Coordinates of C-alpha atoms and ligand atoms in Angstrom, one line a residue:
M16 CA 0.0 0.0 0.0
E17 CA 1.5 3.4 -1.0
S18 CA 1.8 5.9 1.8
F19 CA 1.9 9.6 1.8
D20 CA 2.6 12.5 4.1
L21 CA -0.6 14.1 2.9
A22 CA -3.7 12.9 0.9
V23 CA -6.1 15.5 -0.2
I24 CA -9.7 14.4 -1.0
G25 CA -11.0 16.7 -3.8
G26 CA -9.1 18.4 -6.5
G27 CA -10.9 21.8 -6.6
P28 CA -9.3 25.2 -5.8
G29 CA -9.0 24.3 -2.1
G30 CA -7.6 20.8 -2.7
Y31 CA -5.2 21.3 -5.6
V32 CA -3.8 24.5 -4.1
C33 CA -3.3 22.7 -0.7
A34 CA -1.5 19.8 -2.5
I35 CA 0.8 22.2 -4.4
R36 CA 1.8 24.1 -1.3
A37 CA 2.4 20.9 0.6
A38 CA 4.5 19.5 -2.2
Q39 CA 6.5 22.8 -2.4
L40 CA 7.2 22.3 1.3
G41 CA 8.6 18.8 0.7
L42 CA 5.6 16.6 1.7
K43 CA 4.9 13.5 -0.3
T44 CA 1.4 14.4 -1.5
A45 CA -1.6 12.7 -3.2
V46 CA -4.8 14.1 -4.6
I47 CA -7.9 12.0 -5.0
E48 CA -10.5 13.3 -7.5
S49 CA -13.7 11.5 -8.6
N50 CA -14.4 13.9 -11.6
P51 CA -12.5 13.1 -14.8
T52 CA -10.9 16.5 -14.6
L53 CA -9.3 18.5 -11.8
G54 CA -10.5 22.0 -10.8
G55 CA -13.7 21.1 -9.0
T56 CA -16.9 23.1 -9.3
C57 CA -15.1 26.4 -9.9
V58 CA -13.0 25.5 -12.9
N59 CA -15.4 22.9 -14.5
V60 CA -18.9 24.3 -14.0
G61 CA -18.7 27.4 -11.8
C62 CA -16.5 30.5 -11.7
I63 CA -14.6 29.9 -14.9
P64 CA -17.3 28.9 -17.4
S65 CA -19.7 31.5 -16.0
K66 CA -17.0 34.2 -16.4
A67 CA -16.3 33.1 -20.0
L68 CA -20.0 33.5 -20.8
L69 CA -20.3 36.8 -18.9
D70 CA -17.4 38.1 -21.0
S71 CA -18.9 36.9 -24.3
S72 CA -22.4 38.2 -23.5
E73 CA -21.0 41.5 -22.3
K74 CA -19.2 42.0 -25.7
Y75 CA -22.4 41.1 -27.5
S76 CA -24.4 43.6 -25.4
K77 CA -21.7 46.3 -26.0
A78 CA -21.8 45.6 -29.8
L79 CA -25.6 46.1 -29.7
H80 CA -25.9 49.1 -27.4
D81 CA -22.6 50.8 -27.0
F82 CA -20.5 50.7 -30.2
K83 CA -22.7 53.2 -32.0
D84 CA -21.9 55.9 -29.5
H85 CA -18.2 55.2 -30.1
G86 CA -18.7 55.7 -33.8
I87 CA -18.4 52.0 -34.6
Q88 CA -20.9 50.7 -37.2
T89 CA -21.3 47.0 -37.1
G90 CA -24.3 46.1 -39.4
S91 CA -26.4 43.4 -37.9
V92 CA -25.0 41.8 -34.8
K93 CA -25.8 38.1 -34.3
I94 CA -25.0 35.6 -31.6
D95 CA -23.7 32.1 -32.3
V96 CA -24.5 30.3 -29.0
A97 CA -22.7 27.1 -30.1
Q98 CA -19.5 29.1 -30.7
M99 CA -19.9 30.9 -27.4
M100 CA -20.2 27.6 -25.6
A101 CA -17.3 26.1 -27.6
R102 CA -15.0 29.0 -26.5
K103 CA -16.2 28.5 -22.9
D104 CA -15.4 24.7 -23.1
R105 CA -12.0 25.4 -24.6
I106 CA -11.1 27.8 -21.7
V107 CA -12.2 25.1 -19.2
K108 CA -10.1 22.5 -21.0
E109 CA -7.0 24.7 -21.1
L110 CA -7.3 25.3 -17.4
T111 CA -7.9 21.7 -16.4
D112 CA -5.0 20.6 -18.6
G113 CA -2.9 23.2 -16.9
L114 CA -3.8 21.7 -13.5
N115 CA -2.6 18.2 -14.7
Y116 CA 0.7 19.9 -15.7
L117 CA 0.9 21.5 -12.2
M118 CA 0.4 18.1 -10.5
T119 CA 3.1 16.5 -12.6
K120 CA 5.5 19.5 -12.1
N121 CA 5.1 19.3 -8.3
K122 CA 5.3 15.5 -8.3
I123 CA 1.8 15.1 -6.8
T124 CA 0.2 11.6 -7.3
V125 CA -3.3 12.0 -8.7
Y126 CA -5.8 9.1 -8.0
R127 CA -8.8 9.2 -10.2
G128 CA -11.8 7.8 -8.2
K129 CA -14.0 8.4 -5.2
G130 CA -12.1 8.6 -2.0
S131 CA -13.4 7.4 1.4
F132 CA -12.2 6.7 4.8
V133 CA -11.5 3.1 5.8
R134 CA -9.8 3.2 9.3
T135 CA -7.2 4.8 11.5
E136 CA -3.9 3.1 12.1
A137 CA -0.9 4.0 14.2
S138 CA 0.9 5.2 11.0
G139 CA -2.0 7.3 9.8
T140 CA -5.4 7.0 8.0
V141 CA -6.3 4.3 5.4
L142 CA -8.2 5.6 2.5
A143 CA -10.0 3.7 -0.3
I144 CA -10.2 5.0 -3.8
A145 CA -13.0 3.6 -5.9
G146 CA -11.9 4.1 -9.5
K147 CA -12.6 2.7 -12.9
E148 CA -10.2 -0.2 -12.3
G149 CA -11.7 -1.2 -8.9
I150 CA -10.8 -0.2 -5.4
S151 CA -7.3 0.6 -4.2
E152 CA -6.1 1.7 -0.8
I153 CA -3.4 4.2 0.4
T154 CA -2.3 5.4 3.8
A155 CA -1.6 9.0 4.7
R156 CA -0.1 10.6 7.8
N157 CA -2.5 13.5 7.2
V158 CA -5.7 14.0 5.2
V159 CA -7.3 17.1 4.0
I160 CA -11.0 16.9 3.1
A161 CA -11.7 19.4 0.3
T162 CA -14.8 17.8 -1.2
G163 CA -16.6 21.1 -1.8
S164 CA -20.3 21.6 -2.2
E165 CA -23.3 20.6 -4.3
I166 CA -26.4 22.4 -5.6
I167 CA -29.3 22.6 -3.2
R168 CA -32.5 21.2 -4.6
I169 CA -36.1 22.3 -3.7
P170 CA -38.6 19.5 -3.5
G171 CA -41.2 19.9 -6.3
F172 CA -38.6 21.8 -8.4
E173 CA -36.4 18.8 -9.3
P174 CA -34.2 19.7 -12.3
D175 CA -34.8 17.8 -15.6
G176 CA -32.0 19.7 -17.4
E177 CA -34.5 21.0 -19.9
T178 CA -37.3 23.1 -18.4
I179 CA -36.1 23.1 -14.8
I180 CA -32.4 23.6 -14.7
T181 CA -29.5 24.2 -12.4
S182 CA -26.4 26.4 -12.9
D183 CA -24.7 23.3 -14.5
H184 CA -27.3 23.4 -17.3
A185 CA -27.6 27.2 -17.4
I186 CA -23.9 27.5 -18.5
A187 CA -24.5 25.0 -21.4
L188 CA -27.9 26.0 -23.0
K189 CA -28.0 25.5 -26.7
S190 CA -30.3 28.5 -27.4
V191 CA -31.4 31.8 -25.7
P192 CA -34.5 31.2 -23.5
Q193 CA -37.5 33.5 -24.2
H194 CA -38.3 33.9 -20.5
L195 CA -35.8 32.7 -17.9
I196 CA -37.3 32.5 -14.4
I197 CA -34.7 32.3 -11.7
I198 CA -35.4 31.2 -8.2
G199 CA -32.8 32.9 -5.9
G200 CA -31.4 36.4 -6.1
G201 CA -27.9 35.3 -5.0
V202 CA -24.7 35.4 -6.9
I203 CA -25.5 32.6 -9.4
G204 CA -29.0 34.0 -10.1
L205 CA -27.5 37.5 -10.8
E206 CA -24.5 36.3 -12.9
L207 CA -26.3 33.8 -15.0
G208 CA -29.4 36.0 -15.2
S209 CA -27.1 38.7 -16.6
V210 CA -25.6 36.4 -19.2
W211 CA -29.0 35.4 -20.7
N212 CA -30.6 38.8 -20.2
R213 CA -27.8 40.3 -22.3
L214 CA -28.3 37.7 -25.0
G215 CA -31.9 38.6 -25.3
A216 CA -33.9 36.6 -22.7
K217 CA -36.5 38.2 -20.5
V218 CA -35.2 37.4 -17.0
T219 CA -37.3 37.4 -13.8
V220 CA -35.6 36.8 -10.5
V221 CA -37.8 35.5 -7.6
E222 CA -36.2 36.1 -4.2
L223 CA -37.6 35.1 -0.8
L224 CA -35.9 37.8 1.2
P225 CA -36.6 41.6 1.1
D226 CA -33.6 42.2 -1.3
I227 CA -30.9 40.5 -3.4
L228 CA -27.4 40.0 -2.0
M229 CA -28.4 40.4 1.7
G230 CA -24.8 40.2 2.8
M231 CA -23.9 43.4 1.0
D232 CA -24.3 46.9 2.5
R233 CA -27.9 48.0 2.2
Q234 CA -27.5 51.2 0.3
M235 CA -25.0 49.6 -2.1
R236 CA -27.1 46.6 -2.7
E237 CA -30.1 48.8 -3.6
M238 CA -27.9 50.6 -6.1
A239 CA -26.7 47.2 -7.4
R240 CA -30.3 46.1 -7.9
R241 CA -31.3 49.3 -9.6
T242 CA -28.4 49.0 -12.2
L243 CA -29.6 45.4 -13.0
Q244 CA -33.3 46.6 -13.2
K245 CA -32.1 49.3 -15.7
Q246 CA -30.8 46.5 -17.8
G247 CA -34.2 44.8 -17.9
I248 CA -33.9 42.2 -15.2
E249 CA -37.1 42.0 -13.2
F250 CA -37.0 41.2 -9.4
L251 CA -39.9 39.8 -7.5
L252 CA -38.7 40.3 -3.9
E253 CA -40.3 38.7 -0.8
H254 CA -41.9 36.1 -3.1
K255 CA -42.1 32.4 -2.1
V256 CA -42.2 29.8 -4.8
V257 CA -45.0 27.4 -4.2
K258 CA -45.2 25.1 -7.3
A259 CA -43.7 24.5 -10.7
E260 CA -46.0 23.0 -13.3
K261 CA -44.4 21.8 -16.5
K262 CA -46.3 22.6 -19.7
K263 CA -45.5 21.8 -23.3
S264 CA -44.3 25.4 -23.8
G265 CA -42.3 25.6 -20.6
V266 CA -43.2 26.0 -16.9
V267 CA -45.8 27.9 -14.8
V268 CA -44.4 28.9 -11.4
S269 CA -46.9 29.7 -8.7
L270 CA -45.8 32.3 -6.2
E271 CA -46.9 33.8 -3.0
T272 CA -45.8 37.1 -1.6
T273 CA -45.0 37.5 2.1
A274 CA -48.3 39.4 2.4
G275 CA -50.2 36.3 1.2
E276 CA -50.9 37.5 -2.4
K277 CA -50.9 34.6 -4.9
K278 CA -49.8 34.9 -8.5
S279 CA -48.2 32.8 -11.3
I280 CA -45.6 33.5 -14.0
E281 CA -44.8 31.5 -17.1
G282 CA -41.4 31.0 -18.7
D283 CA -39.7 28.5 -20.9
R284 CA -36.9 27.8 -18.4
L285 CA -36.7 27.8 -14.7
L286 CA -33.3 28.1 -13.1
V287 CA -33.1 27.0 -9.4
A288 CA -30.2 28.9 -7.7
V289 CA -31.0 28.9 -4.0
G290 CA -27.6 28.0 -2.7
R291 CA -25.1 25.1 -2.3
K292 CA -24.6 22.6 0.5
P293 CA -21.5 20.8 1.6
Y294 CA -20.7 17.6 -0.3
T295 CA -19.8 14.8 2.1
D296 CA -21.6 11.8 0.5
G297 CA -19.9 8.5 0.7
L298 CA -16.9 9.8 2.7
N299 CA -17.5 7.3 5.4
S300 CA -16.4 9.9 7.9
D301 CA -17.7 8.0 10.9
A302 CA -15.1 5.3 10.3
V303 CA -12.4 7.7 11.5
G304 CA -14.3 10.0 13.9
V305 CA -14.8 13.0 11.6
K306 CA -17.9 14.8 12.9
I307 CA -20.4 16.7 10.7
N308 CA -22.3 19.5 12.4
Q309 CA -26.1 20.1 12.4
R310 CA -25.8 22.3 9.3
G311 CA -24.2 19.4 7.4
R312 CA -20.7 21.0 7.5
I313 CA -17.6 19.2 8.7
A314 CA -16.8 20.5 12.2
V315 CA -13.2 21.9 12.5
D316 CA -11.2 23.8 15.0
P317 CA -11.2 27.3 13.6
H318 CA -7.6 27.9 14.4
T319 CA -6.1 24.7 12.9
L320 CA -9.0 23.5 10.6
Q321 CA -8.4 20.1 12.2
T322 CA -11.5 17.9 12.5
D323 CA -12.3 15.8 15.6
A324 CA -10.0 13.2 14.2
P325 CA -6.3 13.9 14.7
G326 CA -4.4 14.4 11.5
I327 CA -7.6 14.9 9.4
Y328 CA -8.4 18.5 8.3
A329 CA -11.1 20.1 6.2
I330 CA -11.2 23.2 4.1
G331 CA -13.4 25.3 1.8
D332 CA -17.1 24.8 1.1
V333 CA -17.3 21.7 3.2
I334 CA -16.8 23.6 6.4
E335 CA -18.6 26.7 7.9
G336 CA -18.1 30.0 6.0
A337 CA -18.6 31.7 2.7
M338 CA -18.4 29.3 -0.2
L339 CA -15.7 31.0 -2.2
A340 CA -12.9 29.5 -4.2
H341 CA -10.3 32.1 -2.9
R342 CA -11.2 31.3 0.6
A343 CA -10.7 27.6 0.1
E344 CA -7.4 28.3 -1.6
E345 CA -6.1 30.2 1.4
E346 CA -7.3 27.6 3.8
G347 CA -5.5 25.0 1.7
V348 CA -2.2 26.9 1.9
K349 CA -2.7 27.4 5.7
V350 CA -3.2 23.7 6.4
A351 CA -0.2 22.7 4.2
E352 CA 2.0 25.2 6.0
L353 CA 0.8 24.1 9.4
L354 CA 1.6 20.5 8.5
A355 CA 5.1 21.5 7.4
G356 CA 5.7 23.2 10.7
K357 CA 5.1 26.8 9.5
S358 CA 2.6 29.3 10.7
G359 CA -0.2 29.3 8.1
H360 CA -2.9 31.9 8.7
V361 CA -6.1 33.1 7.1
N362 CA -7.4 36.6 7.8
Y363 CA -11.2 36.3 7.2
K364 CA -11.7 40.0 7.8
A365 CA -10.0 40.7 4.4
L366 CA -12.1 38.1 2.5
P367 CA -13.5 39.8 -0.7
F368 CA -16.9 39.1 -2.2
I369 CA -17.5 39.7 -5.9
V370 CA -20.5 39.5 -8.2
Y371 CA -19.4 39.5 -11.8
T372 CA -22.3 41.3 -13.3
W373 CA -21.8 44.6 -15.2
P374 CA -21.3 46.9 -13.5
E375 CA -19.6 44.5 -11.0
F376 CA -20.3 44.5 -7.3
A377 CA -17.4 43.9 -4.9
W378 CA -16.9 44.3 -1.2
V379 CA -14.7 43.5 1.7
G380 CA -15.2 44.0 5.5
Q381 CA -18.2 45.2 7.4
S382 CA -21.4 47.0 6.1
E383 CA -23.1 49.9 7.9
E384 CA -25.7 47.4 9.2
D385 CA -22.9 45.1 10.6
L386 CA -21.3 48.0 12.4
Q387 CA -24.6 49.3 13.8
K388 CA -25.3 45.9 15.2
A389 CA -21.8 45.7 16.8
G390 CA -22.2 49.3 18.2
I391 CA -19.1 50.5 16.4
E392 CA -19.0 54.2 15.5
Y393 CA -18.0 54.9 11.9
K394 CA -17.6 57.5 9.2
I395 CA -18.3 57.2 5.5
G396 CA -16.7 58.4 2.3
K397 CA -18.4 58.0 -1.1
F398 CA -17.6 58.8 -4.6
L399 CA -19.5 58.2 -7.9
F400 CA -17.9 56.8 -11.0
R401 CA -19.8 59.4 -13.2
P402 CA -17.4 62.3 -12.7
N403 CA -14.3 60.1 -13.2
G404 CA -12.5 60.8 -16.4
R405 CA -11.6 57.2 -17.2
A406 CA -15.2 56.0 -16.5
K407 CA -16.5 58.7 -18.9
A408 CA -14.0 57.7 -21.6
M409 CA -15.2 54.1 -21.1
N410 CA -18.9 55.1 -21.3
E411 CA -19.3 53.5 -17.8
P412 CA -20.8 56.1 -15.5
D413 CA -22.9 53.8 -13.2
G414 CA -21.8 53.1 -9.7
Q415 CA -20.0 54.3 -6.6
V416 CA -17.3 53.4 -4.1
K417 CA -18.2 53.6 -0.5
I418 CA -15.5 53.4 2.2
I419 CA -16.4 52.9 5.9
A420 CA -13.8 53.8 8.4
D421 CA -13.6 53.7 12.2
K422 CA -14.8 57.1 13.5
R423 CA -11.9 57.4 16.1
T424 CA -9.0 55.6 14.4
D425 CA -9.8 56.1 10.7
T426 CA -9.0 52.4 10.2
I427 CA -10.8 51.0 7.1
L428 CA -13.6 48.7 8.2
G429 CA -15.5 48.1 4.9
V430 CA -15.2 48.9 1.3
F431 CA -18.2 48.5 -1.1
I432 CA -18.0 49.0 -4.9
V433 CA -20.7 49.0 -7.5
G434 CA -19.0 49.9 -10.7
P435 CA -16.9 49.1 -13.8
G436 CA -14.0 46.8 -12.9
A437 CA -15.0 46.5 -9.3
S438 CA -13.6 42.9 -9.2
E439 CA -10.1 44.3 -9.8
L440 CA -10.5 47.6 -7.9
I441 CA -11.4 45.6 -4.7
A442 CA -7.9 44.2 -4.5
E443 CA -6.6 47.6 -3.2
A444 CA -9.2 47.5 -0.5
V445 CA -8.3 43.9 0.4
V446 CA -4.6 44.9 0.8
A447 CA -5.7 48.0 2.8
V448 CA -7.8 45.8 5.2
E449 CA -5.0 43.2 5.4
F450 CA -2.5 45.9 6.4
G451 CA -4.9 47.6 8.8
A452 CA -4.7 50.8 6.7
S453 CA -6.6 54.0 7.4
A454 CA -8.7 55.9 4.9
E455 CA -6.0 58.5 5.1
D456 CA -3.5 55.9 3.8
I457 CA -5.5 55.4 0.6
A458 CA -6.3 59.1 0.3
R459 CA -2.5 60.0 0.4
S460 CA -1.4 57.2 -2.0
F461 CA -0.8 58.0 -5.7
H462 CA -3.6 56.7 -7.9
A463 CA -2.6 57.0 -11.5
H464 CA -4.5 59.5 -13.7
P465 CA -6.8 58.8 -15.5
T466 CA -7.9 55.5 -13.9
L467 CA -11.0 54.1 -12.3
S468 CA -8.9 53.6 -9.1
E469 CA -9.1 57.4 -8.6
V470 CA -12.7 56.8 -7.5
M471 CA -11.3 54.8 -4.6
K472 CA -8.9 57.7 -3.7
E473 CA -11.8 60.2 -3.9
A474 CA -14.0 58.1 -1.7
A475 CA -11.1 57.8 0.8
L476 CA -10.7 61.6 0.7
D477 CA -14.5 61.9 1.2
V478 CA -14.2 60.1 4.5
D479 CA -12.9 63.4 5.8
K480 CA -15.1 65.4 3.4
R481 CA -12.3 66.6 1.3
S482 CA -12.7 64.9 -2.1
I483 CA -11.4 67.0 -4.9
H484 CA -13.8 66.3 -7.8
S485 CA -17.2 66.4 -6.2
Ligands
NAI1882 P1 -26.7 32.2 -2.7 O1 -26.6 31.7 -1.3 O2 -25.7 33.3 -3.1 O3 -28.1 32.8 -3.0 C1 -29.3 32.1 -2.9 C2 -30.5 33.0 -2.8 O4 -31.6 32.3 -3.0 C3 -30.5 33.8 -1.5 O5 -30.7 35.2 -1.8 C4 -31.8 33.2 -0.9 O6 -32.4 34.1 0.0 C5 -32.6 32.8 -2.0 N1 -33.5 31.7 -1.8 C6 -33.3 30.6 -1.1 N2 -34.4 29.8 -1.1 C7 -35.3 30.4 -1.9 C8 -36.7 30.1 -2.4 N3 -37.3 29.0 -2.0 N4 -37.3 31.0 -3.1 C9 -36.7 32.2 -3.5 N5 -35.4 32.5 -3.1 C10 -34.8 31.6 -2.3 O7 -26.6 30.9 -3.6 P2 -26.3 30.7 -5.1 O8 -26.5 32.0 -5.9 O9 -27.0 29.5 -5.5 O10 -24.7 30.4 -5.1 C11 -24.2 29.3 -4.4 C12 -22.9 29.5 -3.8 O11 -21.9 29.7 -4.8 C13 -22.9 30.7 -2.9 O12 -22.3 30.4 -1.7 C14 -22.0 31.7 -3.7 O13 -21.2 32.5 -2.8 C15 -21.1 30.8 -4.6 N6 -20.9 31.5 -5.8 C16 -20.0 32.5 -5.8 C17 -19.8 33.3 -6.9 C18 -18.9 34.5 -6.8 O14 -18.2 34.6 -5.8 N7 -18.9 35.4 -7.8 C19 -20.4 32.9 -8.2 C20 -21.3 31.9 -8.1 C21 -21.5 31.2 -6.9

């Protein structure tokens, strides 16, 4: 039986990054992956394919609506959905091939099959791998569970891949829906809703709660919702879905408002995007004493990410916390470093959230509502993109940066961006939070002219009411 210093179950962003860092630090490492390709949800059916389609659909939308203003005449603009999907598939393939290369380069053994726990021995944990050629076993001194998450299903709304679909199907449709109804105004609903809305579908988002993106600062999420409404996406907030009835032409969805009003809407596709849940099926975690909490997540010590079983750790979507690839990656690095005797660490205060619509929404740190709840006094600086020279040149006037700083110390507590390129602009805010910077630090830093990043500087200046261009 082959033995390893570390076996990682799951080859997504958490697992493969953990394996690479462990190998860099000299640990003999294996990755067990049941999917034919590495990369997990993110690379295969999540972050990457959706971004490929967001990029394609944005270019299409710009060609339709923006080019004329730039003096570019295009004639009739058409979409070739098959080509769009082929480009997306090529990007995914290039990245998954790249991961195979990284495994080889770092001398990581990849086992193709489903991993599960067998027993604990004095020398470590015995794992079984059920692959195409049968079941094999390995032992590992340490194990990291990085099995990720799976789509939550609602009873009565079971996906058939045609009329009722999940995000896996919504990134692979063969034609543009006429009316796409989406259950869930979360990140997936907004990103995939944007893709198909730009390509010409009518999109209706049904959300149970009073607003979309409830984790975002209230004022900024209202602005975010308005920018999407301006693009034609319809939101039915505080609406409960009761029933989905499949018809020849599509699906009729029965709804009920929180006030008890009943209504129904009809569409040709229904995307269910109400969240994801940890994936622990078939792990046989009881065999080694790994405990799963009431919320179905693997219980870990927050400082070490070790489970109840010594030498077995868990990272990413399968444990408590925001289900984000970059969070899983940093946790993977942390565990690998701890195992190699180094001091791995993750600063969750600096965890960025991004919604890749256009304009994009991005944030880090605490919202006004969070701070009010915690009784922390704060001051605010805001600046719109509209007066910014670069935003004007780009024809991208919508949005704002909002910086929230501690009233007494000026330390940055939260940064919220709705605007062009927010996914890149937020990096400055993440570094600021990581370094414990003050609003004054950003306000005094050079921000090249003309760039969108000047909006960040102006918002920082506005914290002390001295922005220059407002
Ligand atoms: P989500 O948790 O972001 O949003 C689900 C939404 O559905 C919530 O607003 C919730 O209130 C609503 N909802 C739940 N049950 C409902 C019901 N019965 N009727 C109407 N609304 C209902 O989940 P989502 O969008 O499915 O994404 C799954 C995970 O993937 C999330 O954890 C997300 O962070 C992650 N993700 C992250 C991305 C990014 O960082 N850009 C992109 C895509 C996914």
